GROMACS .gro file of C-alpha atoms in nm:
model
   66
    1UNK     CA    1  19.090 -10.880   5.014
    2UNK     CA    2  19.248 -10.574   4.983
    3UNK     CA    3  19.126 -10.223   4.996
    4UNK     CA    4  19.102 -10.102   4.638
    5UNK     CA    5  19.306  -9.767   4.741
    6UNK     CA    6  19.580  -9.966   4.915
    7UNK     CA    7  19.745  -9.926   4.580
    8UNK     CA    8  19.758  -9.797   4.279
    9UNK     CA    9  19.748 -10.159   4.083
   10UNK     CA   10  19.439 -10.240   4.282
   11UNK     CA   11  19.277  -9.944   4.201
   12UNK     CA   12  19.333 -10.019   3.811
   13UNK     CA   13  19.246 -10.371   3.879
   14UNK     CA   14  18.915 -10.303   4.036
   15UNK     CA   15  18.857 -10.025   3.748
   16UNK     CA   16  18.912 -10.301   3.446
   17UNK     CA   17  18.663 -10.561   3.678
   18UNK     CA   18  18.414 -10.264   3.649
   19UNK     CA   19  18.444 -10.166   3.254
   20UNK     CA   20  18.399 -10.523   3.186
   21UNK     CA   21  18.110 -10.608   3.430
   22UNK     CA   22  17.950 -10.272   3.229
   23UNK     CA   23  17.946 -10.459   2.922
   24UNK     CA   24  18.035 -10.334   2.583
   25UNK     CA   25  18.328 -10.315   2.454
   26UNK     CA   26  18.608 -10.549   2.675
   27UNK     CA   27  18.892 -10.335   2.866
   28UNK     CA   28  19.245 -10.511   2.900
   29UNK     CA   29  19.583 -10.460   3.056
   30UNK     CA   30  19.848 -10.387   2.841
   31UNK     CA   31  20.201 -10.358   2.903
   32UNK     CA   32  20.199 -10.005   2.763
   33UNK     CA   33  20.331  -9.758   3.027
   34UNK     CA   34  20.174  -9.442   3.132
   35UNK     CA   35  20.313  -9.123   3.363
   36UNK     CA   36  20.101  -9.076   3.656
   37UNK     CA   37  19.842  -8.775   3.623
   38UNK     CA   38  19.782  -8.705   3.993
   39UNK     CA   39  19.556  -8.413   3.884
   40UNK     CA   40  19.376  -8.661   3.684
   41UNK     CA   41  19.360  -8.914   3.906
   42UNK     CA   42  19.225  -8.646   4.181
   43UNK     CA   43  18.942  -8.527   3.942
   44UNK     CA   44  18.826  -8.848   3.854
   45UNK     CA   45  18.762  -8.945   4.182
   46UNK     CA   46  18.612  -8.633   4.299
   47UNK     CA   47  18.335  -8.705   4.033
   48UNK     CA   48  18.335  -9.060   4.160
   49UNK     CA   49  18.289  -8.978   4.524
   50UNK     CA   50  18.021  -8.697   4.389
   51UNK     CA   51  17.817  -8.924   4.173
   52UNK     CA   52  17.800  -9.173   4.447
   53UNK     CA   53  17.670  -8.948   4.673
   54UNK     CA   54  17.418  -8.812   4.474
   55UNK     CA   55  17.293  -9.145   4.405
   56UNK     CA   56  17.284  -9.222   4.722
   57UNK     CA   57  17.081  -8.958   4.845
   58UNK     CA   58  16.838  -9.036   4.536
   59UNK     CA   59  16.774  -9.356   4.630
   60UNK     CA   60  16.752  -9.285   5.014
   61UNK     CA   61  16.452  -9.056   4.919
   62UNK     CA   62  16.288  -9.289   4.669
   63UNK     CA   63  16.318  -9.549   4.984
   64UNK     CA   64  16.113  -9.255   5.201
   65UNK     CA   65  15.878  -9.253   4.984
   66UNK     CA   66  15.766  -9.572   4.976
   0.00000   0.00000   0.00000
């Protein structure tokens, strides 16, 4: 399996396997193109990256306390 940031298609394809698995409404590829927002791109996963870590530190101190 490849590593999700290998690529920017696996990226995209991991991100449509993780709308969907979210439920609601159903995410799709389309063959409409878009440029590439770098900045974007950057800022999303710097909120990724943050989130995660927050929630891991959340749960590692809900684990202490128990």
């Amino acid at each position: 399996m490849a590593n999700i940031f290998d690529e920017p298609k696996e990226l995209k394809k991991w991100a449509i396997k993780l709308a969907n698995a979210c439920g609601g409404q159903r995410v799709e590829k389309t063959l409409v193109m878009t440029k590439v927002n770098p900045q974007r791109v950057s800022e999303l996963m710097d909120e990724f990256v943050n989130d995660h870590n927050e929630n891991t530190i959340k749960i590692a101190k809900q684990m202490e306390e128990e």
